Amino acid sequence: QVQLQESGPGLVKPWETLSLTCSVSGGSVSDHYWNWIRQSPGKGLEWIGYTHYTGNTYYNPALRSRVTLSVDTSKNQISLRVSSLTAADTAVYYCAKWAVFNAFDIWGQGTMVTVS
Amino acid sequence: IVLTQSPGTLSLSPGERATLSCRASQSVTSTQFVWYQQKPHQPPRLLIYQTSTRAAGVPDRFSAGGSGTDFTLTISRLEPEDFAVYYCQQYNNPPLTFGGGTRVEIK
């Protein structure tokens, strides 16, 4: 069973770049599409984008200019970078696996990021 | 596509029936519509995919349906563990979007 674990700094400063990692265990990062989703405190869910080890990547247009997703097959990890941070980027960031039946079937526990 | 969930909050007692609605601003293909459940301090959990198929391990008191722009999640008899926030999601057209959520709380 695939398991996901996000990691990264809990606190970042405005205008800096956030880097998060999602470690995949129980499966190969090459086998699936991987997504990042975030949830601001007390708010709903916002999809950031997806990535695949082939380089096939799609970003939410609302974030496209500031986001980069990538896959590291040697480490079995997925990475997220968000630049030019503001307080509005404060959120729990989740990585999630995209299932063949068109849904997120496995989620990481999420990592809280505060921009301040 | 904007997904609007209603009601925002549903106050019910254990054993009662819950009916949650999700309306899309444009038509969504049935294979691209999903429901999730989220409890405090936990990630969302997949409940229903392709409009009406329960995910592995989801009790049969959860059912869902709909088509086009109107989708519904029904919990036939609420159990204590069902009190949570429920989100709908579509990926008919990118970007993928979620509804704002319906909170099912204990009355």
Short mmCIF file of N, CA and C in Angstrom, two decimals, chain A:
data_model
loop_
_atom_site.label_atom_id
_atom_site.label_comp_id
_atom_site.label_asym_id
_atom_site.label_seq_id
_atom_site.Cartn_x
_atom_site.Cartn_y
_atom_site.Cartn_z
N GLN A 1 0.86 -1.19 0.00
CA GLN A 1 0.00 0.00 0.00
C GLN A 1 0.89 1.24 0.00
N VAL A 2 0.65 2.11 -0.96
CA VAL A 2 1.42 3.35 -1.06
C VAL A 2 1.12 4.25 0.13
N GLN A 3 2.16 4.83 0.69
CA GLN A 3 2.02 5.83 1.75
C GLN A 3 2.82 7.06 1.36
N LEU A 4 2.30 8.23 1.80
CA LEU A 4 2.90 9.50 1.44
C LEU A 4 3.23 10.29 2.70
N GLN A 5 4.36 10.99 2.68
CA GLN A 5 4.74 11.81 3.82
C GLN A 5 5.34 13.10 3.33
N GLU A 6 4.65 14.20 3.64
CA GLU A 6 5.16 15.52 3.25
C GLU A 6 6.16 16.02 4.29
N SER A 7 7.10 16.82 3.84
CA SER A 7 8.05 17.44 4.75
C SER A 7 8.50 18.78 4.20
N GLY A 8 8.91 19.66 5.12
CA GLY A 8 9.36 20.97 4.71
C GLY A 8 9.37 21.91 5.89
N PRO A 9 9.76 23.15 5.67
CA PRO A 9 9.83 24.14 6.75
C PRO A 9 8.43 24.53 7.19
N GLY A 10 8.22 24.67 8.45
CA GLY A 10 6.91 25.06 8.95
C GLY A 10 6.67 26.55 8.84
N LEU A 11 7.75 27.31 8.78
CA LEU A 11 7.65 28.77 8.77
C LEU A 11 8.57 29.34 7.69
N VAL A 12 8.00 30.17 6.85
CA VAL A 12 8.78 30.84 5.80
C VAL A 12 8.42 32.31 5.78
N LYS A 13 9.34 33.11 5.26
CA LYS A 13 9.12 34.55 5.25
C LYS A 13 8.45 34.99 3.96
N PRO A 14 7.71 36.08 4.02
CA PRO A 14 7.13 36.63 2.79
C PRO A 14 8.19 36.88 1.74
N TRP A 15 7.78 36.63 0.48
CA TRP A 15 8.62 36.82 -0.71
C TRP A 15 9.68 35.76 -0.88
N GLU A 16 9.82 34.83 0.09
CA GLU A 16 10.75 33.72 -0.09
C GLU A 16 10.09 32.62 -0.93
N THR A 17 10.87 31.58 -1.21
CA THR A 17 10.38 30.43 -1.95
C THR A 17 10.24 29.23 -1.03
N LEU A 18 9.07 28.60 -1.09
CA LEU A 18 8.79 27.42 -0.29
C LEU A 18 9.17 26.17 -1.08
N SER A 19 9.84 25.25 -0.40
CA SER A 19 10.16 23.96 -1.00
C SER A 19 9.64 22.85 -0.10
N LEU A 20 8.78 22.02 -0.64
CA LEU A 20 8.23 20.88 0.09
C LEU A 20 8.55 19.60 -0.66
N THR A 21 8.66 18.52 0.11
CA THR A 21 8.93 17.21 -0.46
C THR A 21 7.86 16.23 0.01
N CYS A 22 7.48 15.34 -0.89
CA CYS A 22 6.56 14.26 -0.57
C CYS A 22 7.29 12.95 -0.83
N SER A 23 7.53 12.19 0.23
CA SER A 23 8.22 10.91 0.10
C SER A 23 7.20 9.79 -0.09
N VAL A 24 7.46 8.96 -1.09
CA VAL A 24 6.56 7.86 -1.42
C VAL A 24 7.16 6.55 -0.92
N SER A 25 6.38 5.79 -0.18
CA SER A 25 6.80 4.46 0.26
C SER A 25 5.74 3.45 -0.13
N GLY A 26 6.16 2.21 -0.27
CA GLY A 26 5.22 1.15 -0.63
C GLY A 26 4.90 1.10 -2.10
N GLY A 27 5.61 1.87 -2.89
CA GLY A 27 5.35 1.89 -4.33
C GLY A 27 6.36 2.77 -5.03
N SER A 28 6.35 2.75 -6.36
CA SER A 28 7.29 3.56 -7.13
C SER A 28 6.64 4.87 -7.58
N VAL A 29 7.42 5.94 -7.47
CA VAL A 29 6.93 7.24 -7.88
C VAL A 29 6.68 7.27 -9.39
N SER A 30 7.25 6.33 -10.11
CA SER A 30 7.10 6.29 -11.56
C SER A 30 5.76 5.71 -12.00
N ASP A 31 5.03 5.13 -11.07
CA ASP A 31 3.82 4.39 -11.43
C ASP A 31 2.56 5.24 -11.50
N HIS A 32 2.62 6.47 -11.02
CA HIS A 32 1.36 7.22 -10.86
C HIS A 32 1.56 8.71 -11.18
N TYR A 33 0.43 9.39 -11.27
CA TYR A 33 0.41 10.84 -11.28
C TYR A 33 0.29 11.32 -9.84
N TRP A 34 1.00 12.42 -9.55
CA TRP A 34 1.04 12.94 -8.19
C TRP A 34 0.56 14.38 -8.18
N ASN A 35 -0.18 14.71 -7.15
CA ASN A 35 -0.81 16.02 -7.05
C ASN A 35 -0.45 16.68 -5.73
N TRP A 36 -0.53 18.00 -5.74
CA TRP A 36 -0.45 18.78 -4.51
C TRP A 36 -1.76 19.55 -4.36
N ILE A 37 -2.26 19.56 -3.15
CA ILE A 37 -3.48 20.28 -2.79
C ILE A 37 -3.18 21.02 -1.50
N ARG A 38 -3.74 22.20 -1.34
CA ARG A 38 -3.54 22.92 -0.09
C ARG A 38 -4.87 23.34 0.51
N GLN A 39 -4.81 23.61 1.80
CA GLN A 39 -6.02 23.98 2.55
C GLN A 39 -5.65 25.06 3.54
N SER A 40 -6.15 26.27 3.29
CA SER A 40 -5.89 27.37 4.21
C SER A 40 -6.67 27.13 5.50
N PRO A 41 -6.16 27.68 6.62
CA PRO A 41 -6.80 27.41 7.92
C PRO A 41 -8.29 27.70 7.90
N GLY A 42 -9.06 26.70 8.26
CA GLY A 42 -10.50 26.87 8.32
C GLY A 42 -11.19 27.00 6.98
N LYS A 43 -10.46 26.75 5.91
CA LYS A 43 -11.03 26.94 4.57
C LYS A 43 -11.11 25.62 3.81
N GLY A 44 -11.50 25.75 2.56
CA GLY A 44 -11.65 24.57 1.72
C GLY A 44 -10.35 24.17 1.04
N LEU A 45 -10.49 23.30 0.06
CA LEU A 45 -9.35 22.69 -0.61
C LEU A 45 -9.06 23.38 -1.94
N GLU A 46 -7.77 23.60 -2.21
CA GLU A 46 -7.36 24.21 -3.47
C GLU A 46 -6.33 23.31 -4.14
N TRP A 47 -6.63 22.91 -5.37
CA TRP A 47 -5.73 22.06 -6.13
C TRP A 47 -4.59 22.90 -6.70
N ILE A 48 -3.36 22.43 -6.53
CA ILE A 48 -2.19 23.17 -7.00
C ILE A 48 -1.77 22.68 -8.38
N GLY A 49 -1.75 21.36 -8.57
CA GLY A 49 -1.36 20.82 -9.86
C GLY A 49 -0.94 19.37 -9.76
N TYR A 50 -0.59 18.80 -10.92
CA TYR A 50 -0.12 17.42 -10.93
C TYR A 50 1.21 17.31 -11.67
N THR A 51 1.90 16.22 -11.40
CA THR A 51 3.15 15.95 -12.10
C THR A 51 3.32 14.45 -12.28
N HIS A 52 4.11 14.09 -13.28
CA HIS A 52 4.41 12.70 -13.60
C HIS A 52 5.89 12.61 -13.89
N TYR A 53 6.49 11.44 -13.69
CA TYR A 53 7.94 11.31 -13.84
C TYR A 53 8.39 11.58 -15.28
N THR A 54 7.46 11.47 -16.23
CA THR A 54 7.79 11.75 -17.63
C THR A 54 7.95 13.25 -17.90
N GLY A 55 7.58 14.05 -16.90
CA GLY A 55 7.63 15.50 -17.09
C GLY A 55 6.29 16.11 -17.41
N ASN A 56 5.29 15.29 -17.62
CA ASN A 56 3.93 15.78 -17.86
C ASN A 56 3.43 16.46 -16.59
N THR A 57 3.20 17.75 -16.69
CA THR A 57 2.86 18.55 -15.51
C THR A 57 1.77 19.53 -15.88
N TYR A 58 0.86 19.79 -14.96
CA TYR A 58 -0.19 20.79 -15.17
C TYR A 58 -0.38 21.56 -13.88
N TYR A 59 -0.45 22.87 -14.00
CA TYR A 59 -0.61 23.74 -12.83
C TYR A 59 -1.95 24.44 -12.87
N ASN A 60 -2.51 24.64 -11.69
CA ASN A 60 -3.69 25.48 -11.57
C ASN A 60 -3.34 26.88 -12.10
N PRO A 61 -4.10 27.39 -13.05
CA PRO A 61 -3.77 28.72 -13.60
C PRO A 61 -3.64 29.82 -12.55
N ALA A 62 -4.37 29.66 -11.44
CA ALA A 62 -4.31 30.67 -10.39
C ALA A 62 -2.94 30.74 -9.73
N LEU A 63 -2.15 29.65 -9.87
CA LEU A 63 -0.85 29.58 -9.20
C LEU A 63 0.30 29.36 -10.17
N ARG A 64 -0.01 29.20 -11.45
CA ARG A 64 0.95 28.73 -12.44
C ARG A 64 2.25 29.53 -12.46
N SER A 65 2.15 30.82 -12.28
CA SER A 65 3.34 31.66 -12.41
C SER A 65 4.31 31.48 -11.24
N ARG A 66 3.84 30.84 -10.15
CA ARG A 66 4.68 30.76 -8.94
C ARG A 66 5.01 29.34 -8.52
N VAL A 67 4.48 28.35 -9.22
CA VAL A 67 4.59 26.96 -8.77
C VAL A 67 5.43 26.11 -9.72
N THR A 68 6.22 25.21 -9.12
CA THR A 68 6.96 24.22 -9.90
C THR A 68 6.82 22.86 -9.21
N LEU A 69 6.42 21.85 -9.96
CA LEU A 69 6.34 20.48 -9.45
C LEU A 69 7.37 19.63 -10.19
N SER A 70 7.94 18.66 -9.47
CA SER A 70 8.90 17.77 -10.10
C SER A 70 8.91 16.43 -9.38
N VAL A 71 9.46 15.44 -10.08
CA VAL A 71 9.58 14.09 -9.54
C VAL A 71 11.04 13.69 -9.53
N ASP A 72 11.50 13.12 -8.41
CA ASP A 72 12.85 12.59 -8.30
C ASP A 72 12.75 11.08 -8.16
N THR A 73 12.99 10.38 -9.25
CA THR A 73 12.83 8.92 -9.21
C THR A 73 13.92 8.26 -8.37
N SER A 74 15.07 8.87 -8.28
CA SER A 74 16.16 8.26 -7.50
C SER A 74 15.84 8.27 -6.00
N LYS A 75 15.08 9.25 -5.57
CA LYS A 75 14.72 9.34 -4.16
C LYS A 75 13.28 8.91 -3.90
N ASN A 76 12.56 8.60 -4.96
CA ASN A 76 11.13 8.24 -4.84
C ASN A 76 10.34 9.37 -4.15
N GLN A 77 10.59 10.58 -4.63
CA GLN A 77 9.97 11.76 -4.03
C GLN A 77 9.36 12.67 -5.08
N ILE A 78 8.39 13.46 -4.63
CA ILE A 78 7.80 14.52 -5.44
C ILE A 78 8.08 15.83 -4.73
N SER A 79 8.35 16.87 -5.48
CA SER A 79 8.67 18.16 -4.88
C SER A 79 7.73 19.25 -5.37
N LEU A 80 7.53 20.23 -4.48
CA LEU A 80 6.72 21.40 -4.78
C LEU A 80 7.53 22.64 -4.41
N ARG A 81 7.58 23.60 -5.30
CA ARG A 81 8.18 24.89 -5.01
C ARG A 81 7.16 25.98 -5.30
N VAL A 82 7.01 26.88 -4.35
CA VAL A 82 6.12 28.03 -4.53
C VAL A 82 6.93 29.29 -4.24
N SER A 83 6.99 30.18 -5.20
CA SER A 83 7.81 31.38 -5.06
C SER A 83 6.96 32.58 -4.66
N SER A 84 7.64 33.66 -4.29
CA SER A 84 7.00 34.94 -3.97
C SER A 84 5.86 34.77 -2.98
N LEU A 85 6.16 34.14 -1.87
CA LEU A 85 5.13 33.80 -0.89
C LEU A 85 4.51 35.03 -0.25
N THR A 86 3.21 34.92 0.04
CA THR A 86 2.49 35.90 0.84
C THR A 86 1.73 35.17 1.92
N ALA A 87 1.10 35.95 2.80
CA ALA A 87 0.33 35.34 3.89
C ALA A 87 -0.78 34.44 3.34
N ALA A 88 -1.25 34.74 2.15
CA ALA A 88 -2.32 33.94 1.54
C ALA A 88 -1.87 32.52 1.21
N ASP A 89 -0.58 32.28 1.23
CA ASP A 89 -0.06 30.93 0.96
C ASP A 89 0.03 30.09 2.23
N THR A 90 -0.31 30.68 3.37
CA THR A 90 -0.36 29.92 4.61
C THR A 90 -1.43 28.85 4.51
N ALA A 91 -1.04 27.59 4.71
CA ALA A 91 -1.97 26.49 4.49
C ALA A 91 -1.33 25.17 4.91
N VAL A 92 -2.17 24.15 5.01
CA VAL A 92 -1.68 22.78 5.07
C VAL A 92 -1.52 22.31 3.63
N TYR A 93 -0.36 21.79 3.32
CA TYR A 93 -0.07 21.31 1.97
C TYR A 93 -0.08 19.78 1.98
N TYR A 94 -0.90 19.22 1.08
CA TYR A 94 -1.02 17.78 0.96
C TYR A 94 -0.47 17.31 -0.38
N CYS A 95 0.19 16.16 -0.39
CA CYS A 95 0.41 15.47 -1.65
C CYS A 95 -0.59 14.31 -1.71
N ALA A 96 -0.97 13.96 -2.91
CA ALA A 96 -1.99 12.93 -3.09
C ALA A 96 -1.75 12.18 -4.39
N LYS A 97 -2.08 10.91 -4.36
CA LYS A 97 -1.94 10.06 -5.54
C LYS A 97 -3.23 10.08 -6.35
N TRP A 98 -3.08 10.21 -7.64
CA TRP A 98 -4.23 10.20 -8.55
C TRP A 98 -4.47 8.76 -8.99
N ALA A 99 -5.66 8.27 -8.73
CA ALA A 99 -6.02 6.89 -9.08
C ALA A 99 -6.54 6.82 -10.51
N VAL A 100 -6.50 5.61 -11.07
CA VAL A 100 -6.94 5.43 -12.45
C VAL A 100 -8.43 5.72 -12.61
N PHE A 101 -9.15 5.66 -11.50
CA PHE A 101 -10.59 5.94 -11.59
C PHE A 101 -10.90 7.41 -11.29
N ASN A 102 -9.87 8.27 -11.50
CA ASN A 102 -10.10 9.72 -11.50
C ASN A 102 -10.48 10.30 -10.15
N ALA A 103 -9.66 9.98 -9.15
CA ALA A 103 -9.87 10.55 -7.81
C ALA A 103 -8.56 10.44 -7.04
N PHE A 104 -8.48 11.19 -5.97
CA PHE A 104 -7.30 11.10 -5.09
C PHE A 104 -7.58 9.99 -4.07
N ASP A 105 -6.92 8.84 -4.24
CA ASP A 105 -7.24 7.73 -3.37
C ASP A 105 -6.30 7.62 -2.17
N ILE A 106 -5.14 8.24 -2.24
CA ILE A 106 -4.20 8.20 -1.12
C ILE A 106 -3.65 9.61 -0.90
N TRP A 107 -3.71 10.06 0.35
CA TRP A 107 -3.25 11.38 0.74
C TRP A 107 -2.17 11.25 1.80
N GLY A 108 -1.24 12.20 1.77
CA GLY A 108 -0.33 12.32 2.89
C GLY A 108 -1.05 12.97 4.07
N GLN A 109 -0.39 13.02 5.20
CA GLN A 109 -0.98 13.64 6.39
C GLN A 109 -0.99 15.16 6.31
N GLY A 110 -0.19 15.70 5.40
CA GLY A 110 -0.15 17.14 5.22
C GLY A 110 0.92 17.78 6.08
N THR A 111 1.41 18.91 5.61
CA THR A 111 2.38 19.68 6.38
C THR A 111 1.94 21.13 6.42
N MET A 112 1.92 21.70 7.62
CA MET A 112 1.47 23.08 7.79
C MET A 112 2.59 24.04 7.46
N VAL A 113 2.28 25.03 6.64
CA VAL A 113 3.24 26.05 6.28
C VAL A 113 2.66 27.41 6.64
N THR A 114 3.39 28.16 7.42
CA THR A 114 2.98 29.52 7.80
C THR A 114 3.91 30.51 7.14
N VAL A 115 3.35 31.51 6.48
CA VAL A 115 4.15 32.57 5.86
C VAL A 115 4.05 33.79 6.76
N SER A 116 5.15 34.13 7.40
CA SER A 116 5.14 35.27 8.33
C SER A 116 6.55 35.76 8.54
#
